[in-house]
């Protein structure tokens, strides 16, 4: 990489990290080289994320820290509702829009409450898929006009709780995922003397695309076939409960990358809706499920980490397709329901991790070999000093041979450590220079690309991929990553990121790039001061699906609100402590108090047997007891 002294501007950083492409007008870089967030896009002020981190840290929030921008969350809720309304107006659609937030996408109470609050003017409701989610929804849901949609498999207890919600006057719809559930719903409804609102998830022929494609199509885990649907109609008619059938639901998978998939699915489902109407089942709601995607890599394509459509196109396609089918089939327009989770919560949270060191390949200083050195060291040293554009490839091949020969001789006991170190240091310098000589070449040989990947540094970061970025590990999802400061300084390293788990998979070595996927990220030298990286677009699924690998627990949080009255333009409404060591031990059945007792017994024994002085023993025990109450992450105490 080029020297850090080269002129560099915030604009170059915006380009380097593709911020304009994935930032969706929520993120940019200011003149001071700080990453900024515009929670209300161009309708409000911007905040330096670095300044927010500094304030949060001063308030006791330790790294890694998750910052939630609550205004951004509200903005997303408003945006989705308003964009649907615009599409409805444009096509003179007679029905309305009633969105619901699927709690599984981010179950944190403050997140759900913020969404409910922001969605109140639009009667925005909730979607649940399990008993815990249902219990939470029943308690926090207020607006009798908004919906609670119950998806997922349901036992009798689930159905009873849901129907108790009906007794409270809630518009709660039980979506039948499997035929057996229907009779169960009818039985419990009879027992509780309450009229159920019933929905059916239909198994469409349209298959999704992208990473979550298996949620749709004929082999999907959920949903009824066409013959099951007819049987449902028969059962409801027989029970005199045709009017209870209110909603038709489908879901072709989260993060639909290609708009054509959505168009096909809406068309197919709209036909079901119309045909049901013609069979005298007058459903009120047409539920398009989730799937509204996010352009994580900023490419605007149908690649797995992107989408080839905008929110406006998504809403217009749904409304337009429905209008068309309803017109053709001569049926009235329904109320449109969507269950967008990812699109609402993805942008609002940023994970900040500290890069605290680097493992560099070319750490040793290259000193040309002298006449007393080993032949191999002299030869490779000459390759470095005589390297030029014409002999670059030949020098690489000879350099690789010398390195190999050096390793073989060392294994046979024929070479000393000093020579091995000299040859290796010279080789990595040679490699670095060769990669530089190929920079900008029209065709870069595969072996040079491989070499440049091997040359990349590894930046050590204080976090766990398994806890905080699970989809990167599990499904190769790309997330935008960039430093949140020093963005007016030229990055001088090409690096991958490694976390602090003892697992070689605990790394990030795929990054978004202008055209392709990059194997390294441009970063600055870690210079003893805090160097903070932002992992962006992590608000959906990541913080709720993370696991306790190596017993690294949940991270600390700060919930930030814009406020003109504050000098900094914001305030931190709430902070949440990271999970303590005792919390994570407890999750796997280790009781902290019992562990301390066992430790005390061991220390007492060591003191009695003279292994340990009493004072040291007491110190050890108090350090053990203090540590168990602290965070699971490294306590690096960055000083801003
Ligand atoms: N609804 C259902 C039934 C789902 O299974 C999901 C997630 O896969 C969602 C809604 C949320 O989808 P998304 O986060 O893509 O909006």
XYZ file of C-alpha atoms and ligand atoms in Angstrom:
656
model
C 0.000 0.000 0.000
C 1.090 3.610 -0.480
C 2.716 5.768 2.193
C 0.407 7.281 4.823
C 1.791 10.760 4.127
C 0.143 10.773 0.672
C -2.669 13.340 0.394
C -5.928 11.790 1.331
C -9.406 13.187 1.808
C -12.646 12.043 3.372
C -14.006 11.661 -0.183
C -11.359 9.068 -0.966
C -12.393 7.105 2.116
C -16.039 7.240 1.032
C -14.912 5.648 -2.249
C -12.490 3.181 -0.702
C -15.084 1.781 1.686
C -17.985 2.132 -0.797
C -19.902 4.107 1.819
C -22.159 5.921 -0.639
C -23.235 2.596 -2.085
C -24.246 0.711 1.066
C -24.840 3.718 3.337
C -28.365 4.364 2.015
C -27.886 8.063 2.868
C -27.602 7.132 6.543
C -23.773 6.994 6.670
C -20.977 9.198 5.370
C -17.623 10.741 6.396
C -17.062 14.312 7.653
C -14.092 16.620 7.094
C -12.451 15.479 10.342
C -12.325 11.983 8.893
C -15.013 10.625 11.236
C -17.733 8.287 10.066
C -21.038 10.067 10.532
C -24.581 8.808 10.825
C -27.604 10.755 9.545
C -30.413 8.964 11.405
C -33.081 10.898 9.476
C -31.178 10.927 6.158
C -31.263 14.496 4.790
C -34.142 15.525 7.059
C -32.030 15.866 10.189
C -28.599 16.402 11.714
C -25.611 14.100 11.527
C -23.540 12.709 14.387
C -19.917 11.642 14.475
C -19.998 7.966 15.448
C -16.529 8.413 16.952
C -17.835 11.162 19.258
C -20.781 8.980 20.243
C -18.401 6.114 21.057
C -16.213 8.444 23.097
C -19.184 9.684 25.148
C -20.525 6.158 25.603
C -17.100 4.969 26.732
C -16.866 7.855 29.204
C -20.270 6.701 30.526
C -18.830 3.252 31.256
C -19.798 1.435 28.052
C -16.888 -0.844 27.218
C -15.721 -2.269 23.892
C -16.957 -4.100 21.939
C -20.035 -1.865 22.014
C -23.214 -1.867 20.022
C -24.651 1.567 19.325
C -28.336 1.745 18.478
C -29.534 4.874 16.720
C -33.153 4.911 17.825
C -34.163 7.785 15.496
C -32.952 5.758 12.542
C -35.184 2.895 13.623
C -38.160 5.263 13.678
C -37.169 6.637 10.313
C -37.242 3.151 8.791
C -40.717 2.463 10.187
C -42.000 5.751 8.804
C -40.283 5.226 5.462
C -41.832 1.803 4.858
C -45.309 2.984 5.790
C -45.059 6.153 3.731
C -43.650 4.357 0.698
C -46.485 1.824 0.756
C -48.952 4.705 1.022
C -47.354 6.435 -1.974
C -47.716 3.250 -4.031
C -51.332 2.881 -2.881
C -52.070 6.458 -3.964
C -50.258 6.052 -7.259
C -52.274 3.022 -8.355
C -55.560 4.202 -6.759
C -55.543 1.033 -4.723
C -58.741 0.767 -2.690
C -57.294 -1.153 0.243
C -54.806 0.065 2.841
C -51.483 -1.083 4.293
C -50.991 -2.610 7.762
C -47.390 -3.621 8.377
C -46.202 -5.831 11.221
C -42.714 -6.158 12.705
C -41.486 -9.758 13.046
C -40.070 -9.837 16.576
C -37.607 -12.616 15.706
C -35.509 -10.197 13.655
C -34.612 -8.221 16.767
C -36.328 -9.113 20.019
C -34.718 -6.490 22.264
C -37.483 -4.785 24.225
C -36.240 -1.253 23.509
C -36.146 -2.022 19.784
C -39.643 -3.491 19.701
C -41.068 -0.666 21.835
C -39.456 1.987 19.621
C -40.949 0.366 16.528
C -44.401 0.154 18.091
C -44.189 3.792 19.116
C -42.976 4.984 15.708
C -45.601 2.831 13.981
C -48.562 4.075 16.015
C -49.829 6.588 13.419
C -49.799 3.802 10.842
C -51.339 1.075 13.059
C -48.141 -0.898 12.689
C -48.365 -4.264 14.448
C -46.272 -7.283 15.410
C -45.556 -10.739 14.039
C -44.643 -13.621 16.364
C -43.460 -17.151 15.714
C -43.116 -18.724 19.156
C -44.696 -18.684 22.608
C -42.092 -16.327 24.147
C -42.596 -13.879 21.295
C -46.367 -14.156 21.645
C -46.246 -13.497 25.401
C -44.111 -10.411 24.835
C -46.366 -9.160 22.034
C -49.590 -9.673 24.011
C -48.226 -7.556 26.823
C -46.784 -4.637 24.842
C -49.313 -4.408 22.014
C -51.766 -1.527 22.595
C -53.422 -0.318 19.409
C -56.654 -2.287 18.734
C -56.410 -1.337 15.059
C -52.988 -2.905 14.539
C -52.445 -6.589 13.910
C -50.692 -9.394 15.746
C -49.881 -12.130 13.255
C -49.049 -15.534 14.730
C -46.883 -17.616 12.421
C -44.878 -20.754 13.219
C -45.988 -24.147 14.537
C -48.509 -23.947 17.329
C -49.494 -26.277 20.151
C -52.691 -25.975 22.187
C -51.040 -23.704 24.759
C -49.908 -21.294 22.010
C -53.410 -21.235 20.544
C -55.051 -20.677 23.958
C -52.774 -17.733 24.716
C -53.407 -16.259 21.293
C -57.160 -16.600 21.646
C -57.002 -14.966 25.066
C -55.559 -12.042 23.116
C -58.708 -12.128 20.971
C -60.726 -11.935 24.182
C -58.880 -8.674 24.910
C -60.179 -7.343 21.599
C -56.912 -7.645 19.691
C -56.851 -8.173 15.947
C -54.798 -11.297 16.373
C -54.600 -13.672 13.431
C -53.584 -17.296 13.841
C -51.879 -18.398 10.645
C -52.336 -22.087 9.911
C -48.971 -23.569 8.920
C -50.033 -27.215 9.039
C -53.460 -28.865 8.627
C -53.544 -30.307 12.173
C -53.478 -26.791 13.590
C -56.849 -25.874 12.123
C -58.881 -28.336 14.187
C -56.880 -27.383 17.261
C -57.776 -23.717 16.704
C -61.461 -24.531 16.243
C -61.532 -26.699 19.384
C -59.811 -24.107 21.599
C -61.985 -21.302 20.177
C -65.095 -23.285 21.040
C -63.794 -23.991 24.518
C -62.955 -20.312 25.142
C -66.105 -19.112 23.394
C -64.200 -16.731 21.206
C -64.237 -16.165 17.473
C -60.788 -16.783 15.993
C -59.298 -14.796 13.131
C -57.676 -17.336 10.869
C -54.969 -16.977 8.265
C -53.436 -19.574 5.987
C -49.851 -19.711 4.823
C -49.891 -20.932 1.279
C -47.047 -22.941 -0.189
C -46.366 -21.200 -3.463
C -44.773 -22.794 -6.451
C -42.600 -19.671 -6.790
C -39.263 -20.447 -5.249
C -37.138 -17.799 -3.633
C -33.614 -16.982 -4.618
C -30.677 -16.083 -2.438
C -29.490 -17.538 0.840
C -32.917 -18.029 2.408
C -34.600 -19.426 -0.706
C -35.663 -22.662 1.001
C -38.355 -20.801 2.968
C -40.419 -20.756 -0.236
C -41.333 -23.226 -2.965
C -43.249 -26.486 -2.876
C -40.756 -28.203 -0.521
C -40.870 -25.412 2.054
C -41.039 -26.360 5.727
C -44.208 -24.329 6.310
C -47.498 -23.777 4.585
C -50.469 -25.550 3.065
C -50.730 -27.060 -0.400
C -53.636 -26.170 -2.694
C -55.531 -29.313 -1.707
C -54.952 -28.530 1.996
C -56.377 -25.077 1.308
C -59.514 -26.566 -0.209
C -59.837 -28.883 2.775
C -59.466 -25.874 5.088
C -62.304 -24.131 3.245
C -64.464 -27.244 3.548
C -63.836 -27.556 7.301
C -64.545 -23.873 7.922
C -67.704 -23.945 5.848
C -68.922 -27.001 7.726
C -68.226 -25.290 11.059
C -70.086 -22.215 9.841
C -66.908 -20.183 10.235
C -66.176 -19.018 6.713
C -66.025 -15.411 7.894
C -63.203 -16.271 10.318
C -60.843 -16.939 7.405
C -59.331 -13.456 7.092
C -55.773 -13.604 5.807
C -53.715 -15.247 3.089
C -50.005 -15.372 3.809
C -46.876 -16.343 1.938
C -43.164 -15.907 2.560
C -40.541 -16.750 -0.045
C -37.548 -16.214 2.242
C -35.661 -13.367 3.807
C -33.429 -11.040 1.746
C -35.018 -11.580 -1.680
C -32.194 -10.440 -3.998
C -34.199 -10.344 -7.226
C -37.394 -8.323 -7.695
C -38.616 -10.836 -10.272
C -39.010 -13.419 -7.504
C -41.278 -11.071 -5.601
C -43.327 -10.194 -8.670
C -43.911 -13.883 -9.431
C -44.820 -14.694 -5.846
C -47.272 -11.782 -5.528
C -48.943 -12.716 -8.796
C -49.304 -16.347 -7.803
C -50.593 -15.556 -4.312
C -52.973 -12.898 -5.663
C -54.606 -15.573 -7.817
C -55.176 -17.704 -4.708
C -56.697 -14.679 -2.996
C -59.013 -14.000 -5.924
C -60.046 -17.637 -6.380
C -60.860 -17.881 -2.676
C -63.008 -14.763 -3.003
C -64.856 -16.356 -5.875
C -65.447 -19.410 -3.641
C -67.160 -16.975 -1.276
C -64.254 -16.684 1.159
C -63.951 -12.903 1.491
C -60.547 -12.469 3.052
C -59.548 -9.017 4.317
C -55.783 -9.339 4.363
C -53.140 -10.214 1.781
C -49.861 -10.852 3.656
C -46.672 -10.774 1.563
C -44.441 -11.934 4.446
C -40.854 -10.729 4.827
C -38.071 -10.721 2.277
C -37.607 -7.008 1.600
C -33.826 -7.004 1.344
C -30.875 -4.778 2.130
C -28.062 -3.776 -0.181
C -25.244 -4.877 2.134
C -22.532 -4.716 -0.510
C -23.888 -1.669 -2.302
C -23.756 -3.332 -5.718
C -27.479 -2.979 -6.463
C -27.424 -6.424 -8.051
C -29.149 -9.741 -7.401
C -26.012 -11.098 -5.677
C -26.600 -12.761 -2.296
C -25.546 -9.716 -0.263
C -27.451 -7.203 -2.345
C -30.813 -6.431 -3.950
C -31.614 -5.233 -7.461
C -34.553 -3.046 -6.394
C -35.460 -0.135 -4.136
C -38.081 0.120 -1.406
C -40.203 2.170 -3.782
C -39.993 -0.481 -6.499
C -40.823 -3.201 -3.968
C -43.979 -1.461 -2.729
C -45.077 -0.449 -6.226
C -44.631 -3.968 -7.572
C -46.784 -5.421 -4.803
C -49.565 -2.863 -5.184
C -49.499 -2.908 -8.983
C -49.549 -6.722 -9.251
C -52.408 -6.951 -6.778
C -54.394 -4.266 -8.626
C -53.920 -6.119 -11.889
C -55.013 -9.529 -10.611
C -57.971 -8.116 -8.651
C -59.118 -6.290 -11.767
C -58.782 -9.356 -13.971
C -60.618 -11.535 -11.456
C -63.131 -8.840 -10.568
C -62.568 -8.984 -6.811
C -62.194 -6.090 -4.331
C -58.795 -4.900 -3.117
C -57.630 -6.318 0.226
C -55.555 -4.723 2.989
C -51.884 -5.386 2.295
C -49.823 -6.742 5.178
C -46.042 -7.061 5.070
C -43.750 -8.583 7.669
C -40.539 -6.677 6.980
C -37.965 -7.143 9.700
C -34.567 -6.840 8.074
C -35.459 -3.665 6.233
C -36.576 -1.954 9.443
C -33.790 -2.836 11.832
C -30.640 -3.499 9.788
C -29.289 0.059 9.582
C -29.993 1.201 13.125
C -27.153 -0.565 14.900
C -23.405 -0.424 14.502
C -20.968 -2.681 16.296
C -17.773 -0.932 17.326
C -14.737 -3.088 17.934
C -11.240 -2.137 18.853
C -8.394 -3.348 16.652
C -5.615 -3.747 19.189
C -2.737 -5.169 17.218
C -1.631 -6.629 13.934
C 0.114 -9.788 12.883
C 2.338 -8.602 10.040
C 4.125 -10.945 7.630
C 7.001 -8.562 6.923
C 7.750 -7.636 10.498
C 11.531 -8.216 10.309
C 13.684 -5.501 8.750
C 15.369 -6.552 5.504
C 19.154 -6.249 5.742
C 21.050 -7.308 2.596
C 23.160 -10.418 3.191
C 26.929 -10.053 3.544
C 29.759 -12.338 2.416
C 29.788 -14.371 5.647
C 26.133 -15.356 5.269
C 24.806 -18.689 4.005
C 24.588 -19.112 0.196
C 20.772 -19.254 0.316
C 20.587 -15.991 2.260
C 23.003 -14.337 -0.176
C 21.082 -15.533 -3.231
C 17.649 -14.423 -2.023
C 19.097 -11.121 -0.860
C 20.371 -10.530 -4.416
C 16.889 -11.257 -5.761
C 15.551 -8.419 -3.583
C 18.232 -5.893 -4.484
C 18.180 -6.668 -8.217
C 14.405 -6.902 -8.598
C 12.822 -4.939 -11.440
C 9.687 -5.014 -13.588
C 11.235 -7.316 -16.201
C 12.539 -10.030 -13.857
C 9.653 -9.845 -11.329
C 8.072 -13.207 -12.216
C 11.335 -15.091 -12.554
C 12.487 -13.646 -9.228
C 9.270 -14.841 -7.619
C 9.796 -18.389 -8.851
C 13.429 -18.479 -7.688
C 12.434 -16.904 -4.371
C 9.829 -19.615 -3.791
C 12.399 -22.307 -4.592
C 14.920 -20.838 -2.150
C 12.290 -20.624 0.600
C 11.351 -24.263 -0.018
C 14.991 -25.390 -0.057
C 15.600 -23.508 3.159
C 12.653 -25.304 4.855
C 13.899 -28.731 3.683
C 17.445 -28.126 4.869
C 16.146 -26.873 8.230
C 14.073 -30.043 8.682
C 17.159 -32.151 7.993
C 19.085 -30.242 10.651
C 21.403 -28.646 8.092
C 20.492 -25.017 8.695
C 20.672 -22.711 11.715
C 17.850 -20.485 12.998
C 19.553 -17.218 11.968
C 19.808 -18.290 8.314
C 16.174 -19.443 8.287
C 15.067 -16.081 9.706
C 17.164 -14.163 7.146
C 15.815 -16.163 4.193
C 12.187 -15.819 5.341
C 12.478 -12.070 5.996
C 14.080 -11.546 2.574
C 11.393 -13.686 0.909
C 8.481 -11.677 2.343
C 10.155 -8.422 1.330
C 10.684 -9.829 -2.145
C 7.041 -10.885 -2.245
C 5.852 -7.473 -1.113
C 7.915 -5.713 -3.788
C 6.716 -8.123 -6.480
C 3.069 -7.511 -5.567
C 3.737 -3.758 -5.808
C 5.336 -4.191 -9.239
C 2.169 -5.910 -10.457
C -0.186 -3.211 -9.093
C -2.284 -1.786 -11.911
C -1.182 -4.483 -14.385
C -3.867 -5.529 -16.883
C -3.443 -9.181 -16.000
C -2.189 -10.250 -12.633
C -1.035 -13.900 -12.471
C -2.960 -16.134 -10.066
C 0.224 -16.820 -8.038
C 0.702 -13.081 -7.448
C -2.922 -12.678 -6.330
C -2.392 -15.552 -3.904
C 0.796 -13.947 -2.684
C -0.901 -10.640 -2.047
C -3.543 -12.460 0.022
C -0.817 -14.208 1.999
C 0.885 -10.879 2.553
C -2.137 -9.274 4.083
C -1.859 -8.454 7.740
C -4.231 -9.827 10.321
C -5.726 -7.183 12.596
C -6.667 -8.520 16.022
C -10.090 -7.288 17.069
C -11.701 -7.479 20.484
C -14.961 -9.274 19.624
C -16.381 -12.665 18.643
C -17.614 -13.335 15.116
C -19.861 -16.077 16.543
C -21.544 -13.714 19.001
C -21.797 -10.560 16.890
C -21.571 -11.410 13.181
C -22.937 -14.921 12.975
C -24.182 -14.679 9.375
C -20.685 -13.892 8.118
C -19.514 -17.211 9.520
C -22.667 -19.235 8.843
C -23.784 -18.087 5.388
C -20.927 -15.904 4.098
C -23.043 -12.771 4.383
C -20.999 -9.653 3.618
C -21.199 -6.688 5.977
C -19.751 -3.221 5.378
C -16.769 -2.607 7.667
C -14.703 0.568 7.984
C -12.737 2.510 10.596
C -14.914 5.167 12.233
C -12.065 7.702 12.414
C -8.760 8.535 10.671
C -10.709 8.550 7.419
C -8.776 11.587 6.200
C -5.594 9.519 6.463
C -4.475 7.080 3.797
C -4.882 3.453 4.888
C -1.508 1.713 4.687
C -2.313 -1.943 5.305
C -4.363 -4.550 3.495
C -5.708 -6.674 6.293
C -8.092 -9.378 7.329
C -9.720 -9.261 10.774
C -9.370 -11.942 13.402
C -11.442 -12.123 16.560
C -10.393 -13.246 20.037
C -12.039 -16.673 19.997
C -9.737 -19.682 19.889
C -11.241 -20.739 16.583
C -9.624 -20.327 13.196
C -13.095 -19.590 11.765
C -13.289 -16.532 14.007
C -12.175 -14.163 11.281
C -13.439 -11.849 8.571
C -11.683 -12.302 5.261
C -14.409 -11.326 2.822
C -15.225 -7.676 2.366
C -17.412 -5.673 0.086
C -15.660 -4.272 -2.938
C -16.633 -2.115 -5.897
C -16.861 -5.001 -8.335
C -16.200 -8.247 -6.552
C -15.588 -9.601 -3.064
C -12.304 -8.387 -1.573
C -10.170 -10.648 0.594
C -8.682 -7.733 2.538
C -9.755 -4.402 3.987
C -7.599 -1.244 3.744
C -6.682 -0.173 7.290
C -4.402 2.232 9.142
C -1.471 1.397 11.382
C -2.474 0.635 14.956
C -0.459 3.328 16.707
C -1.043 2.716 20.390
C -4.163 4.901 20.440
C -7.648 3.383 20.120
C -8.313 2.259 16.573
C -12.026 1.606 16.247
C -13.676 -0.275 13.427
C -17.392 -0.067 12.711
C -19.239 -3.174 11.590
C -22.310 -1.741 9.928
C -25.815 -2.976 9.069
C -25.862 -5.479 11.930
C -29.309 -4.645 13.353
C -31.140 -7.636 11.889
C -30.685 -11.167 13.208
C -26.978 -10.758 14.242
C -27.319 -9.700 17.868
C -30.172 -12.102 18.560
C -28.699 -15.174 16.885
C -25.152 -14.909 18.212
C -23.884 -17.793 20.305
C -21.640 -18.291 23.279
C -18.702 -19.879 21.464
C -15.706 -19.758 23.820
C -18.148 -18.228 26.294
C -17.908 -14.724 24.847
C -21.224 -13.151 25.769
C -23.423 -10.315 24.600
C -21.684 -6.958 24.181
C -22.438 -3.631 25.870
C -24.941 -1.306 24.287
C -25.697 2.396 24.100
C -29.054 3.663 22.823
C -28.662 7.055 21.246
C -31.249 9.755 20.518
C -30.806 12.971 18.555
C -31.359 16.075 20.678
C -30.885 19.675 19.512
C -30.803 20.897 23.101
C -27.685 18.913 23.926
C -24.312 20.481 23.072
C -23.249 17.280 21.312
C -26.559 17.002 19.436
C -27.446 13.695 21.068
C -27.964 11.934 24.375
C -27.565 8.358 25.492
C -30.909 7.279 26.869
C -29.915 3.840 27.998
C -26.853 1.684 28.355
C -26.840 -2.085 28.750
C -23.896 -3.865 30.341
C -22.137 -6.634 28.491
C -22.922 -10.122 29.792
C -20.668 -10.872 32.731
C -18.526 -13.978 33.024
C -20.901 -15.248 35.688
C -23.876 -14.711 33.300
C -22.344 -16.836 30.548
C -21.127 -19.512 32.972
C -24.643 -19.680 34.361
C -26.000 -20.365 30.840
C -23.996 -23.570 30.792
C -24.899 -24.591 34.338
C -21.848 -23.261 36.197
C -22.896 -21.457 39.343
C -20.577 -18.502 40.075
C -21.048 -18.704 43.856
C -20.244 -22.390 43.871
C -17.158 -21.829 41.723
C -15.954 -19.177 44.182
C -16.523 -21.593 47.079
C -14.523 -24.323 45.337
C -11.772 -21.825 44.610
C -11.704 -20.744 48.253
C -11.354 -24.363 49.406
C -8.411 -24.868 47.032
C -6.707 -21.676 48.210
C -7.239 -22.597 51.909
C -5.646 -25.993 51.251
C -2.698 -24.408 49.429
C -2.196 -21.999 52.347
C -2.322 -24.835 54.886
C 0.212 -26.866 52.960
C 2.524 -23.845 52.676
C 2.206 -23.556 48.876
C 0.689 -20.082 49.160
C 1.138 -17.213 51.636
C -2.210 -16.177 53.257
C -1.960 -12.619 51.858
C -1.420 -13.906 48.298
C -4.249 -16.393 48.782
C -6.690 -13.638 49.764
C -5.539 -11.521 46.818
C -6.028 -14.418 44.388
C -9.524 -15.131 45.715
C -10.627 -11.499 45.500
C -9.290 -11.192 41.939
C -11.160 -14.369 40.984
C -14.380 -13.053 42.502
C -13.998 -9.644 40.851
C -13.229 -11.150 37.414
C -16.331 -13.325 37.447
C -18.507 -10.204 37.615
C -16.807 -8.537 34.638
C -17.293 -8.671 30.864
C -16.100 -11.687 28.908
C -14.121 -9.529 26.437
C -10.583 -8.176 26.739
C -10.371 -5.198 29.045
C -8.081 -3.020 26.906
C -9.381 0.240 28.378
C -8.931 2.398 25.283
C -8.074 6.004 26.126
C -9.534 8.531 23.718
N -42.125 -13.431 8.183
C -41.744 -14.714 8.206
C -42.786 -15.768 8.208
C -40.390 -15.067 8.238
O -40.033 -16.342 8.292
C -39.423 -14.023 8.235
C -37.991 -14.317 8.231
O -37.484 -15.143 7.554
C -39.869 -12.700 8.206
C -41.216 -12.432 8.176
C -38.907 -11.558 8.198
O -38.250 -11.466 6.990
P -37.323 -10.225 6.642
O -36.393 -10.058 7.780
O -36.670 -10.622 5.386
O -38.168 -9.037 6.461
